[in-house]
Amino acid sequence: MSPTPRKRVAKSADEPEKVAGETPEAEAKPKRARRAKAKPADTEAEATPAKAKAKAKAKAKAKAKAKPATAAKAPTPAAKAPTAPAAEPDDEPAKTQGDKAADEGLVAADVEDSADAEAAPAATKPRRARRAKADETPAEPALAPKRSARDPNAGPPMVRAHAKYVRTSARKARLVCDHIRGKSVEEARAILAHANRDVARDWTKLLESAVANAEHNHELVGDELRIHAVKADEGPTLKRFRPRAMGRATPIRKRTSHLSITLTPKDGDR
């Protein structure tokens, strides 16, 4: 049997002819452009001057090593004079306009840095001068001002001492102070030493305090003083309560007093 003839379909001029074995997806994918291989001349031109110098030095070293090896093979009757090292070949490529512009920019930056470094010391603040060390010898203590001489026309000095909030009633304190009023310091000490009341100890402490004030502040002699005035005033009362029978409470009043003594020299009354 003969093969049946295929019907030819009319194609438009714009439609490309299909190749046998190709799929529609293959027709849609565009072909990638091949990368152009860089020429050796272009790579050398793009290389930086630093890399070119390094290659030139490496070539010079290789040549210098090869020369002594060839000289040792050839027999020479006399030792040759040392030859000067071979000069490095000038294999540096010619600089382009971009390289020249970069070099000029580096030079301008170096000039600016040097100008800033020179201006920096002038802008810094001057250091403070160190304080002079104090002399090792300690300063002499200032003398206390001398007391002015007492006016002889004024009356005799009065030395006072006070004791406040003493835990005793003013009535009991007055029973003792009435015995020492107008007495000398020596006599008052003896009376208070033999008194039978507890408040006598408080009066003795107050008398010794008044004598110390006269000796320290007024430069008087304690044995030459007498008691000019002495009194006992009432102080605040502490109120307490005590429970008693049938739920009652009895008040307790704890009395306090303020004691004071005034001393004067014995010769003051004469």
PDB file of C-alpha atoms in Angstrom:
ATOM      1  CA  MET A   1       0.000   0.000   0.000  1.00  0.00           C
ATOM      2  CA  SER A   2       1.246   3.420  -0.841  1.00  0.00           C
ATOM      3  CA  PRO A   3       1.408   6.044   1.979  1.00  0.00           C
ATOM      4  CA  THR A   4      -1.374   8.493   2.009  1.00  0.00           C
ATOM      5  CA  PRO A   5      -0.256  11.972   0.981  1.00  0.00           C
ATOM      6  CA  ARG A   6      -0.268  14.623   3.743  1.00  0.00           C
ATOM      7  CA  LYS A   7      -2.280  17.738   3.294  1.00  0.00           C
ATOM      8  CA  ARG A   8      -0.244  20.857   3.092  1.00  0.00           C
ATOM      9  CA  VAL A   9      -1.464  23.740   5.158  1.00  0.00           C
ATOM     10  CA  ALA A  10      -0.969  27.232   3.829  1.00  0.00           C
ATOM     11  CA  LYS A  11       1.572  29.118   5.959  1.00  0.00           C
ATOM     12  CA  SER A  12       1.891  32.796   6.301  1.00  0.00           C
ATOM     13  CA  ALA A  13       5.115  34.512   5.424  1.00  0.00           C
ATOM     14  CA  ASP A  14       5.624  35.820   9.055  1.00  0.00           C
ATOM     15  CA  GLU A  15       5.395  32.375  10.731  1.00  0.00           C
ATOM     16  CA  PRO A  16       8.770  30.634  10.972  1.00  0.00           C
ATOM     17  CA  GLU A  17       9.152  27.090   9.771  1.00  0.00           C
ATOM     18  CA  LYS A  18       9.132  24.371  12.447  1.00  0.00           C
ATOM     19  CA  VAL A  19      12.007  21.972  12.646  1.00  0.00           C
ATOM     20  CA  ALA A  20      11.286  18.334  13.335  1.00  0.00           C
ATOM     21  CA  GLY A  21      11.936  17.298  16.955  1.00  0.00           C
ATOM     22  CA  GLU A  22      11.602  20.811  18.467  1.00  0.00           C
ATOM     23  CA  THR A  23       9.058  21.514  21.170  1.00  0.00           C
ATOM     24  CA  PRO A  24       7.185  24.795  21.731  1.00  0.00           C
ATOM     25  CA  GLU A  25       9.116  25.411  25.014  1.00  0.00           C
ATOM     26  CA  ALA A  26      12.466  25.243  23.214  1.00  0.00           C
ATOM     27  CA  GLU A  27      11.298  27.861  20.812  1.00  0.00           C
ATOM     28  CA  ALA A  28      10.352  30.251  23.653  1.00  0.00           C
ATOM     29  CA  LYS A  29      13.781  30.091  25.452  1.00  0.00           C
ATOM     30  CA  PRO A  30      16.310  32.576  24.048  1.00  0.00           C
ATOM     31  CA  LYS A  31      19.923  31.484  23.639  1.00  0.00           C
ATOM     32  CA  ARG A  32      22.486  32.799  26.149  1.00  0.00           C
ATOM     33  CA  ALA A  33      25.159  35.101  24.776  1.00  0.00           C
ATOM     34  CA  ARG A  34      28.657  33.722  25.103  1.00  0.00           C
ATOM     35  CA  ARG A  35      31.067  35.635  27.307  1.00  0.00           C
ATOM     36  CA  ALA A  36      33.783  37.402  25.367  1.00  0.00           C
ATOM     37  CA  LYS A  37      37.201  36.211  26.406  1.00  0.00           C
ATOM     38  CA  ALA A  38      39.416  39.000  27.704  1.00  0.00           C
ATOM     39  CA  LYS A  39      42.431  39.608  25.641  1.00  0.00           C
ATOM     40  CA  PRO A  40      45.838  39.489  27.327  1.00  0.00           C
ATOM     41  CA  ALA A  41      46.587  43.035  26.146  1.00  0.00           C
ATOM     42  CA  ASP A  42      43.425  44.341  27.835  1.00  0.00           C
ATOM     43  CA  THR A  43      44.209  42.628  31.158  1.00  0.00           C
ATOM     44  CA  GLU A  44      47.705  44.051  31.230  1.00  0.00           C
ATOM     45  CA  ALA A  45      46.356  47.548  30.593  1.00  0.00           C
ATOM     46  CA  GLU A  46      43.797  47.175  33.379  1.00  0.00           C
ATOM     47  CA  ALA A  47      46.375  45.871  35.881  1.00  0.00           C
ATOM     48  CA  THR A  48      47.399  48.330  38.601  1.00  0.00           C
ATOM     49  CA  PRO A  49      50.952  49.755  38.715  1.00  0.00           C
ATOM     50  CA  ALA A  50      51.616  47.917  41.999  1.00  0.00           C
ATOM     51  CA  LYS A  51      50.982  44.511  40.398  1.00  0.00           C
ATOM     52  CA  ALA A  52      53.147  45.429  37.392  1.00  0.00           C
ATOM     53  CA  LYS A  53      56.028  46.357  39.717  1.00  0.00           C
ATOM     54  CA  ALA A  54      55.699  43.074  41.586  1.00  0.00           C
ATOM     55  CA  LYS A  55      55.844  41.077  38.318  1.00  0.00           C
ATOM     56  CA  ALA A  56      58.895  43.053  37.142  1.00  0.00           C
ATOM     57  CA  LYS A  57      60.742  42.349  40.408  1.00  0.00           C
ATOM     58  CA  ALA A  58      59.935  38.643  40.189  1.00  0.00           C
ATOM     59  CA  LYS A  59      61.306  38.491  36.624  1.00  0.00           C
ATOM     60  CA  ALA A  60      64.493  40.307  37.637  1.00  0.00           C
ATOM     61  CA  LYS A  61      65.108  37.888  40.524  1.00  0.00           C
ATOM     62  CA  ALA A  62      64.599  34.906  38.235  1.00  0.00           C
ATOM     63  CA  LYS A  63      67.123  36.300  35.736  1.00  0.00           C
ATOM     64  CA  ALA A  64      69.645  37.042  38.504  1.00  0.00           C
ATOM     65  CA  LYS A  65      69.428  33.427  39.738  1.00  0.00           C
ATOM     66  CA  ALA A  66      69.836  32.028  36.201  1.00  0.00           C
ATOM     67  CA  LYS A  67      73.041  34.003  35.470  1.00  0.00           C
ATOM     68  CA  PRO A  68      75.241  32.505  38.253  1.00  0.00           C
ATOM     69  CA  ALA A  69      74.194  28.975  37.179  1.00  0.00           C
ATOM     70  CA  THR A  70      75.413  29.542  33.578  1.00  0.00           C
ATOM     71  CA  ALA A  71      78.622  31.196  34.771  1.00  0.00           C
ATOM     72  CA  ALA A  72      79.507  28.162  36.941  1.00  0.00           C
ATOM     73  CA  LYS A  73      79.239  25.766  33.942  1.00  0.00           C
ATOM     74  CA  ALA A  74      81.748  27.685  31.791  1.00  0.00           C
ATOM     75  CA  PRO A  75      85.376  27.004  33.010  1.00  0.00           C
ATOM     76  CA  THR A  76      87.240  30.233  33.641  1.00  0.00           C
ATOM     77  CA  PRO A  77      90.976  30.336  34.480  1.00  0.00           C
ATOM     78  CA  ALA A  78      90.676  33.362  36.747  1.00  0.00           C
ATOM     79  CA  ALA A  79      87.877  34.537  38.944  1.00  0.00           C
ATOM     80  CA  LYS A  80      85.877  37.280  37.358  1.00  0.00           C
ATOM     81  CA  ALA A  81      85.364  40.601  39.117  1.00  0.00           C
ATOM     82  CA  PRO A  82      81.997  40.922  40.833  1.00  0.00           C
ATOM     83  CA  THR A  83      79.505  42.419  38.521  1.00  0.00           C
ATOM     84  CA  ALA A  84      76.996  45.059  39.576  1.00  0.00           C
ATOM     85  CA  PRO A  85      73.433  43.802  40.072  1.00  0.00           C
ATOM     86  CA  ALA A  86      71.346  44.047  36.967  1.00  0.00           C
ATOM     87  CA  ALA A  87      69.035  46.963  36.837  1.00  0.00           C
ATOM     88  CA  GLU A  88      65.386  46.158  37.044  1.00  0.00           C
ATOM     89  CA  PRO A  89      63.735  46.317  33.631  1.00  0.00           C
ATOM     90  CA  ASP A  90      61.241  49.025  33.194  1.00  0.00           C
ATOM     91  CA  ASP A  91      58.225  46.897  32.353  1.00  0.00           C
ATOM     92  CA  GLU A  92      55.708  49.284  33.889  1.00  0.00           C
ATOM     93  CA  PRO A  93      52.834  49.930  31.509  1.00  0.00           C
ATOM     94  CA  ALA A  94      52.004  53.459  30.480  1.00  0.00           C
ATOM     95  CA  LYS A  95      49.658  55.186  32.904  1.00  0.00           C
ATOM     96  CA  THR A  96      46.220  56.052  31.673  1.00  0.00           C
ATOM     97  CA  GLN A  97      44.362  59.297  32.374  1.00  0.00           C
ATOM     98  CA  GLY A  98      42.362  57.608  35.160  1.00  0.00           C
ATOM     99  CA  ASP A  99      45.571  56.526  36.959  1.00  0.00           C
ATOM    100  CA  LYS A 100      47.020  60.036  36.704  1.00  0.00           C
ATOM    101  CA  ALA A 101      43.854  61.554  38.163  1.00  0.00           C
ATOM    102  CA  ALA A 102      43.965  59.033  41.052  1.00  0.00           C
ATOM    103  CA  ASP A 103      47.622  59.910  41.804  1.00  0.00           C
ATOM    104  CA  GLU A 104      46.810  63.614  41.839  1.00  0.00           C
ATOM    105  CA  GLY A 105      43.926  62.976  44.246  1.00  0.00           C
ATOM    106  CA  LEU A 106      46.229  61.055  46.634  1.00  0.00           C
ATOM    107  CA  VAL A 107      48.785  63.892  46.590  1.00  0.00           C
ATOM    108  CA  ALA A 108      46.070  66.469  47.353  1.00  0.00           C
ATOM    109  CA  ALA A 109      44.794  64.309  50.261  1.00  0.00           C
ATOM    110  CA  ASP A 110      48.336  64.046  51.719  1.00  0.00           C
ATOM    111  CA  VAL A 111      48.720  67.842  51.571  1.00  0.00           C
ATOM    112  CA  GLU A 112      45.403  68.327  53.396  1.00  0.00           C
ATOM    113  CA  ASP A 113      46.379  65.798  56.099  1.00  0.00           C
ATOM    114  CA  SER A 114      49.710  67.544  56.717  1.00  0.00           C
ATOM    115  CA  ALA A 115      47.942  70.933  56.967  1.00  0.00           C
ATOM    116  CA  ASP A 116      45.454  69.506  59.501  1.00  0.00           C
ATOM    117  CA  ALA A 117      48.293  67.968  61.545  1.00  0.00           C
ATOM    118  CA  GLU A 118      50.075  71.342  61.703  1.00  0.00           C
ATOM    119  CA  ALA A 119      46.902  73.164  62.754  1.00  0.00           C
ATOM    120  CA  ALA A 120      46.016  70.592  65.446  1.00  0.00           C
ATOM    121  CA  PRO A 121      48.706  71.587  68.022  1.00  0.00           C
ATOM    122  CA  ALA A 122      47.655  75.241  67.743  1.00  0.00           C
ATOM    123  CA  ALA A 123      43.990  74.357  68.352  1.00  0.00           C
ATOM    124  CA  THR A 124      44.664  72.245  71.474  1.00  0.00           C
ATOM    125  CA  LYS A 125      44.190  73.946  74.818  1.00  0.00           C
ATOM    126  CA  PRO A 126      47.330  74.852  76.771  1.00  0.00           C
ATOM    127  CA  ARG A 127      48.031  72.637  79.746  1.00  0.00           C
ATOM    128  CA  ARG A 128      47.411  74.007  83.169  1.00  0.00           C
ATOM    129  CA  ALA A 129      50.478  74.896  85.138  1.00  0.00           C
ATOM    130  CA  ARG A 130      51.049  72.536  88.027  1.00  0.00           C
ATOM    131  CA  ARG A 131      50.457  73.953  91.424  1.00  0.00           C
ATOM    132  CA  ALA A 132      53.563  74.694  93.388  1.00  0.00           C
ATOM    133  CA  LYS A 133      54.051  72.122  96.105  1.00  0.00           C
ATOM    134  CA  ALA A 134      53.466  73.417  99.576  1.00  0.00           C
ATOM    135  CA  ASP A 135      56.473  73.753 101.804  1.00  0.00           C
ATOM    136  CA  GLU A 136      57.219  70.599 103.726  1.00  0.00           C
ATOM    137  CA  THR A 137      57.506  72.550 106.965  1.00  0.00           C
ATOM    138  CA  PRO A 138      54.026  72.808 108.564  1.00  0.00           C
ATOM    139  CA  ALA A 139      52.687  76.267 109.152  1.00  0.00           C
ATOM    140  CA  GLU A 140      52.804  77.500 112.720  1.00  0.00           C
ATOM    141  CA  PRO A 141      49.402  77.438 114.443  1.00  0.00           C
ATOM    142  CA  ALA A 142      47.811  80.817 114.848  1.00  0.00           C
ATOM    143  CA  LEU A 143      47.969  82.099 118.401  1.00  0.00           C
ATOM    144  CA  ALA A 144      44.675  82.685 120.151  1.00  0.00           C
ATOM    145  CA  PRO A 145      43.869  86.378 120.531  1.00  0.00           C
ATOM    146  CA  LYS A 146      44.702  87.712 123.942  1.00  0.00           C
ATOM    147  CA  ARG A 147      41.857  88.774 126.114  1.00  0.00           C
ATOM    148  CA  SER A 148      41.464  92.449 126.639  1.00  0.00           C
ATOM    149  CA  ALA A 149      42.255  93.711 130.091  1.00  0.00           C
ATOM    150  CA  ARG A 150      39.216  93.980 132.330  1.00  0.00           C
ATOM    151  CA  ASP A 151      37.985  97.443 133.137  1.00  0.00           C
ATOM    152  CA  PRO A 152      38.844  98.128 136.811  1.00  0.00           C
ATOM    153  CA  ASN A 153      35.889 100.523 137.182  1.00  0.00           C
ATOM    154  CA  ALA A 154      33.394  97.726 136.277  1.00  0.00           C
ATOM    155  CA  GLY A 155      31.803  95.631 138.992  1.00  0.00           C
ATOM    156  CA  PRO A 156      33.115  92.231 140.153  1.00  0.00           C
ATOM    157  CA  PRO A 157      32.779  89.367 137.606  1.00  0.00           C
ATOM    158  CA  MET A 158      29.817  87.031 137.987  1.00  0.00           C
ATOM    159  CA  VAL A 159      30.340  83.368 137.068  1.00  0.00           C
ATOM    160  CA  ARG A 160      27.205  81.277 136.511  1.00  0.00           C
ATOM    161  CA  ALA A 161      26.398  77.569 136.093  1.00  0.00           C
ATOM    162  CA  HIS A 162      23.043  75.931 135.373  1.00  0.00           C
ATOM    163  CA  ALA A 163      21.640  72.393 135.683  1.00  0.00           C
ATOM    164  CA  LYS A 164      18.297  71.767 133.979  1.00  0.00           C
ATOM    165  CA  TYR A 165      15.703  69.010 134.285  1.00  0.00           C
ATOM    166  CA  VAL A 166      17.112  67.612 137.526  1.00  0.00           C
ATOM    167  CA  ARG A 167      14.906  64.756 138.744  1.00  0.00           C
ATOM    168  CA  THR A 168      13.961  66.253 142.078  1.00  0.00           C
ATOM    169  CA  SER A 169      11.323  68.683 143.238  1.00  0.00           C
ATOM    170  CA  ALA A 170      12.160  72.371 143.637  1.00  0.00           C
ATOM    171  CA  ARG A 171      11.036  72.277 147.315  1.00  0.00           C
ATOM    172  CA  LYS A 172      13.564  69.555 148.240  1.00  0.00           C
ATOM    173  CA  ALA A 173      16.347  71.395 146.317  1.00  0.00           C
ATOM    174  CA  ARG A 174      15.619  74.640 148.179  1.00  0.00           C
ATOM    175  CA  LEU A 175      16.006  72.923 151.555  1.00  0.00           C
ATOM    176  CA  VAL A 176      19.680  72.309 150.697  1.00  0.00           C
ATOM    177  CA  CYS A 177      20.544  75.483 148.786  1.00  0.00           C
ATOM    178  CA  ASP A 178      19.393  77.654 151.698  1.00  0.00           C
ATOM    179  CA  HIS A 179      22.340  76.319 153.749  1.00  0.00           C
ATOM    180  CA  ILE A 180      25.071  77.332 151.248  1.00  0.00           C
ATOM    181  CA  ARG A 181      23.811  80.757 150.163  1.00  0.00           C
ATOM    182  CA  GLY A 182      26.462  83.454 150.919  1.00  0.00           C
ATOM    183  CA  LYS A 183      29.085  80.880 151.977  1.00  0.00           C
ATOM    184  CA  SER A 184      32.582  80.543 150.551  1.00  0.00           C
ATOM    185  CA  VAL A 185      33.405  77.715 148.162  1.00  0.00           C
ATOM    186  CA  GLU A 186      35.314  75.788 150.852  1.00  0.00           C
ATOM    187  CA  GLU A 187      32.453  76.051 153.351  1.00  0.00           C
ATOM    188  CA  ALA A 188      29.832  75.104 150.755  1.00  0.00           C
ATOM    189  CA  ARG A 189      31.783  71.976 149.815  1.00  0.00           C
ATOM    190  CA  ALA A 190      31.898  70.904 153.454  1.00  0.00           C
ATOM    191  CA  ILE A 191      28.149  71.511 154.004  1.00  0.00           C
ATOM    192  CA  LEU A 192      27.145  69.567 150.882  1.00  0.00           C
ATOM    193  CA  ALA A 193      29.464  66.685 151.749  1.00  0.00           C
ATOM    194  CA  HIS A 194      27.675  66.149 155.117  1.00  0.00           C
ATOM    195  CA  ALA A 195      24.088  66.800 153.924  1.00  0.00           C
ATOM    196  CA  ASN A 196      21.612  63.891 154.336  1.00  0.00           C
ATOM    197  CA  ARG A 197      19.622  64.557 151.147  1.00  0.00           C
ATOM    198  CA  ASP A 198      20.227  63.014 147.699  1.00  0.00           C
ATOM    199  CA  VAL A 199      19.902  66.366 145.945  1.00  0.00           C
ATOM    200  CA  ALA A 200      23.122  67.448 147.703  1.00  0.00           C
ATOM    201  CA  ARG A 201      25.105  65.466 145.096  1.00  0.00           C
ATOM    202  CA  ASP A 202      23.492  67.469 142.289  1.00  0.00           C
ATOM    203  CA  TRP A 203      24.383  70.720 144.069  1.00  0.00           C
ATOM    204  CA  THR A 204      28.001  69.549 144.530  1.00  0.00           C
ATOM    205  CA  LYS A 205      28.377  68.825 140.786  1.00  0.00           C
ATOM    206  CA  LEU A 206      26.915  72.205 139.918  1.00  0.00           C
ATOM    207  CA  LEU A 207      29.256  73.994 142.352  1.00  0.00           C
ATOM    208  CA  GLU A 208      32.352  72.317 140.836  1.00  0.00           C
ATOM    209  CA  SER A 209      31.167  73.278 137.338  1.00  0.00           C
ATOM    210  CA  ALA A 210      30.848  76.945 138.366  1.00  0.00           C
ATOM    211  CA  VAL A 211      34.363  76.922 139.873  1.00  0.00           C
ATOM    212  CA  ALA A 212      35.799  75.406 136.636  1.00  0.00           C
ATOM    213  CA  ASN A 213      34.110  78.136 134.584  1.00  0.00           C
ATOM    214  CA  ALA A 214      35.632  80.847 136.798  1.00  0.00           C
ATOM    215  CA  GLU A 215      39.150  79.403 136.544  1.00  0.00           C
ATOM    216  CA  HIS A 216      39.089  78.694 132.794  1.00  0.00           C
ATOM    217  CA  ASN A 217      37.055  81.601 131.411  1.00  0.00           C
ATOM    218  CA  HIS A 218      37.837  84.405 133.837  1.00  0.00           C
ATOM    219  CA  GLU A 219      41.257  83.332 135.196  1.00  0.00           C
ATOM    220  CA  LEU A 220      40.076  83.451 138.822  1.00  0.00           C
ATOM    221  CA  VAL A 221      41.212  81.348 141.766  1.00  0.00           C
ATOM    222  CA  GLY A 222      38.590  78.849 142.927  1.00  0.00           C
ATOM    223  CA  ASP A 223      39.367  79.095 146.667  1.00  0.00           C
ATOM    224  CA  GLU A 224      38.903  82.896 146.596  1.00  0.00           C
ATOM    225  CA  LEU A 225      35.273  82.717 145.408  1.00  0.00           C
ATOM    226  CA  ARG A 226      32.015  82.800 147.308  1.00  0.00           C
ATOM    227  CA  ILE A 227      28.405  81.930 146.445  1.00  0.00           C
ATOM    228  CA  HIS A 228      26.660  85.143 145.455  1.00  0.00           C
ATOM    229  CA  ALA A 229      23.280  83.657 144.509  1.00  0.00           C
ATOM    230  CA  VAL A 230      21.724  80.192 144.378  1.00  0.00           C
ATOM    231  CA  LYS A 231      18.162  79.188 143.450  1.00  0.00           C
ATOM    232  CA  ALA A 232      16.005  76.213 142.421  1.00  0.00           C
ATOM    233  CA  ASP A 233      13.132  76.754 139.965  1.00  0.00           C
ATOM    234  CA  GLU A 234      10.362  74.340 139.052  1.00  0.00           C
ATOM    235  CA  GLY A 235      10.648  72.348 135.803  1.00  0.00           C
ATOM    236  CA  PRO A 236       8.118  70.300 133.799  1.00  0.00           C
ATOM    237  CA  THR A 237       6.233  67.563 135.641  1.00  0.00           C
ATOM    238  CA  LEU A 238       6.101  64.006 134.264  1.00  0.00           C
ATOM    239  CA  LYS A 239       2.608  62.581 134.742  1.00  0.00           C
ATOM    240  CA  ARG A 240       2.134  58.874 135.375  1.00  0.00           C
ATOM    241  CA  PHE A 241      -0.718  56.737 136.744  1.00  0.00           C
ATOM    242  CA  ARG A 242      -0.879  53.856 139.208  1.00  0.00           C
ATOM    243  CA  PRO A 243      -3.717  51.269 139.190  1.00  0.00           C
ATOM    244  CA  ARG A 244      -5.744  51.044 142.372  1.00  0.00           C
ATOM    245  CA  ALA A 245      -8.639  48.958 143.737  1.00  0.00           C
ATOM    246  CA  MET A 246     -12.051  48.689 142.029  1.00  0.00           C
ATOM    247  CA  GLY A 247     -10.630  49.742 138.635  1.00  0.00           C
ATOM    248  CA  ARG A 248      -9.493  53.144 139.736  1.00  0.00           C
ATOM    249  CA  ALA A 249      -6.165  54.925 138.879  1.00  0.00           C
ATOM    250  CA  THR A 250      -4.143  57.272 141.017  1.00  0.00           C
ATOM    251  CA  PRO A 251      -2.017  59.986 139.305  1.00  0.00           C
ATOM    252  CA  ILE A 252       1.733  60.154 139.928  1.00  0.00           C
ATOM    253  CA  ARG A 253       3.579  63.447 139.390  1.00  0.00           C
ATOM    254  CA  LYS A 254       7.319  63.207 138.913  1.00  0.00           C
ATOM    255  CA  ARG A 255       8.701  66.679 139.541  1.00  0.00           C
ATOM    256  CA  THR A 256      11.789  68.248 137.929  1.00  0.00           C
ATOM    257  CA  SER A 257      13.715  71.431 138.732  1.00  0.00           C
ATOM    258  CA  HIS A 258      16.263  73.853 137.280  1.00  0.00           C
ATOM    259  CA  LEU A 259      19.267  74.633 139.526  1.00  0.00           C
ATOM    260  CA  SER A 260      21.577  77.655 139.191  1.00  0.00           C
ATOM    261  CA  ILE A 261      24.592  79.034 141.106  1.00  0.00           C
ATOM    262  CA  THR A 262      26.342  82.418 140.756  1.00  0.00           C
ATOM    263  CA  LEU A 263      29.913  82.882 142.082  1.00  0.00           C
ATOM    264  CA  THR A 264      31.863  86.086 142.672  1.00  0.00           C
ATOM    265  CA  PRO A 265      35.290  86.925 144.208  1.00  0.00           C
ATOM    266  CA  LYS A 266      35.407  87.459 147.983  1.00  0.00           C
ATOM    267  CA  ASP A 267      37.028  90.882 147.576  1.00  0.00           C
ATOM    268  CA  GLY A 268      34.179  92.134 145.440  1.00  0.00           C
ATOM    269  CA  ASP A 269      32.062  93.260 148.420  1.00  0.00           C
ATOM    270  CA  ARG A 270      34.825  95.260 150.089  1.00  0.00           C
TER     271      ARG A 270
END
